[in-house]
Short mmCIF file of C-alpha atoms in Angstrom, two decimals:
data_model
loop_
_atom_site.label_atom_id
_atom_site.label_comp_id
_atom_site.label_asym_id
_atom_site.label_seq_id
_atom_site.Cartn_x
_atom_site.Cartn_y
_atom_site.Cartn_z
CA LEU A 58 81.59 115.17 130.97
CA ASN A 59 80.47 117.35 132.23
CA PHE A 60 80.27 118.65 128.84
CA GLU A 61 77.46 116.47 128.18
CA ILE A 62 75.49 118.64 131.24
CA SER A 63 76.35 121.65 132.07
CA HIS A 64 75.70 124.52 129.86
CA ASP A 65 78.20 126.65 131.23
CA PRO A 66 81.28 127.42 128.49
CA GLU A 67 83.70 127.98 130.47
CA SER A 68 82.77 123.75 132.44
CA GLN A 69 81.69 122.90 128.78
CA ALA A 70 85.61 123.57 126.71
CA SER A 71 87.99 122.78 129.81
CA ALA A 72 85.93 120.10 129.00
CA LYS A 73 86.69 119.39 125.79
CA ALA A 74 90.26 119.73 126.27
CA ASN A 75 90.61 117.32 128.29
CA LEU A 76 88.95 114.69 125.84
CA ILE A 77 91.07 115.79 123.91
CA ASP A 78 94.05 115.46 125.74
CA TRP A 79 92.41 112.42 126.05
CA ALA A 80 92.40 111.26 122.51
CA LYS A 81 95.81 111.88 121.93
CA ARG A 82 97.85 110.21 124.66
CA ALA A 83 95.69 107.00 123.58
CA THR A 84 96.27 107.53 120.03
CA ARG A 85 99.97 108.59 120.42
CA GLY A 86 102.29 106.44 118.39
CA TYR A 87 99.59 105.29 116.29
CA LYS A 88 100.54 105.45 112.18
CA GLY A 89 98.35 107.80 110.31
CA VAL A 90 96.83 109.02 113.26
CA ASP A 91 96.94 112.96 113.93
CA VAL A 92 94.44 113.76 116.08
CA ARG A 93 94.61 117.72 116.33
CA ASN A 94 90.56 118.10 116.30
CA PHE A 95 86.75 116.34 116.75
CA THR A 96 85.94 116.37 113.38
CA THR A 97 88.63 115.63 110.45
CA SER A 98 90.89 113.91 112.68
CA PHE A 99 88.84 111.44 112.96
CA LYS A 100 87.37 111.56 109.98
CA ASN A 101 89.57 108.66 108.41
CA GLY A 102 88.28 105.77 111.57
CA MET A 103 91.93 105.25 112.03
CA ALA A 104 91.56 107.76 115.44
CA PHE A 105 88.36 105.57 116.49
CA ASN A 106 89.82 101.85 115.72
CA ALA A 107 94.15 103.67 116.87
CA ILE A 108 91.28 104.34 120.56
CA ILE A 109 90.43 100.57 120.80
CA HIS A 110 93.64 99.32 119.78
CA ARG A 111 95.38 101.16 122.25
CA PHE A 112 93.79 99.49 124.89
CA ARG A 113 92.05 95.74 123.39
CA PRO A 114 94.51 95.08 121.09
CA ASP A 115 93.23 91.55 121.17
CA ILE A 116 89.78 92.41 119.29
CA ILE A 117 91.89 94.39 115.97
CA ASP A 118 94.46 94.33 114.04
CA PHE A 119 95.56 97.97 114.25
CA ASP A 120 98.36 96.98 111.51
CA LYS A 121 96.00 96.04 108.72
CA LEU A 122 93.76 98.95 108.32
CA GLN A 123 94.12 102.00 105.93
CA PRO A 124 93.22 105.25 106.08
CA ASP A 125 92.62 105.29 102.74
CA ASN A 126 89.72 103.06 103.30
CA ALA A 127 87.54 104.73 105.17
CA GLU A 128 84.26 103.55 105.40
CA GLU A 129 85.35 100.19 106.42
CA ASN A 130 87.49 101.91 109.16
CA LEU A 131 84.56 103.47 110.72
CA GLU A 132 82.26 100.26 110.36
CA GLN A 133 84.74 98.28 112.10
CA ALA A 134 85.44 100.38 114.73
CA PHE A 135 81.82 101.43 115.50
CA SER A 136 81.39 97.35 114.90
CA VAL A 137 84.08 96.22 117.73
CA ALA A 138 82.89 98.85 119.62
CA GLU A 139 79.41 97.94 120.23
CA GLU A 140 79.36 93.40 120.45
CA GLU A 141 82.52 94.45 122.49
CA LEU A 142 83.11 96.57 124.46
CA GLY A 143 79.28 97.22 125.09
CA ILE A 144 79.58 101.24 123.70
CA PRO A 145 76.50 102.36 121.83
CA ARG A 146 76.77 102.66 117.97
CA LEU A 147 75.64 105.96 118.93
CA LEU A 148 77.48 107.57 114.95
CA ASP A 149 77.67 105.50 111.26
CA VAL A 150 79.59 106.09 108.53
CA GLU A 151 76.97 108.00 106.30
CA ASP A 152 77.56 110.68 109.24
CA PHE A 153 81.34 110.51 107.99
CA LEU A 154 80.43 110.98 103.91
CA ILE A 155 79.67 114.45 104.38
CA ASP A 156 81.96 118.28 104.28
CA GLU A 157 81.45 119.77 107.87
CA LEU A 158 81.45 116.83 110.86
CA ASP A 159 79.34 117.15 113.68
CA GLU A 160 82.01 117.72 115.87
CA LYS A 161 79.38 117.43 119.58
CA SER A 162 77.70 114.54 117.82
CA ILE A 163 81.95 112.37 117.72
CA MET A 164 82.30 114.26 121.43
CA THR A 165 79.63 112.39 123.16
CA TYR A 166 80.98 109.36 120.97
CA LEU A 167 84.38 109.44 122.66
CA SER A 168 83.37 110.00 125.74
CA ALA A 169 82.12 106.85 126.35
CA PHE A 170 85.47 105.08 126.00
CA ASN A 171 87.22 108.25 127.68
CA ARG A 172 84.51 107.12 130.12
CA MET A 173 85.41 103.21 129.96
CA TYR A 174 89.40 103.58 130.07
CA SER A 175 90.30 106.97 131.39
CA LYS A 176 93.48 105.38 131.87
CA VAL A 177 95.64 105.50 129.58
CA PRO A 178 98.82 102.88 129.73
CA THR A 179 101.57 104.33 128.28
#
């Protein structure tokens, strides 16, 4: 995405809007997932797992996930993304146990999924 290399605020805003729209489409219809931003919407790990499941339902059993098991959800998503999809583990569970999440780190991580799966199946 352009926000990774561009320092132009307008270009960054457009890339950010495109990425959040992609994440909303990728998670649409998933119980317990409501993507509205790049911080709290990803805090419990459900959105990451929904994105993986949307494109690779064979490697995530989404129905067994519980929104209140954030640490387990996050660990599963990060491990599966790395081991099964080859997406580097740029984030750790500990990154989500704090109040102020790093929006740009989450955006950078999501952009790896977006590059791999730019077209969201309907």
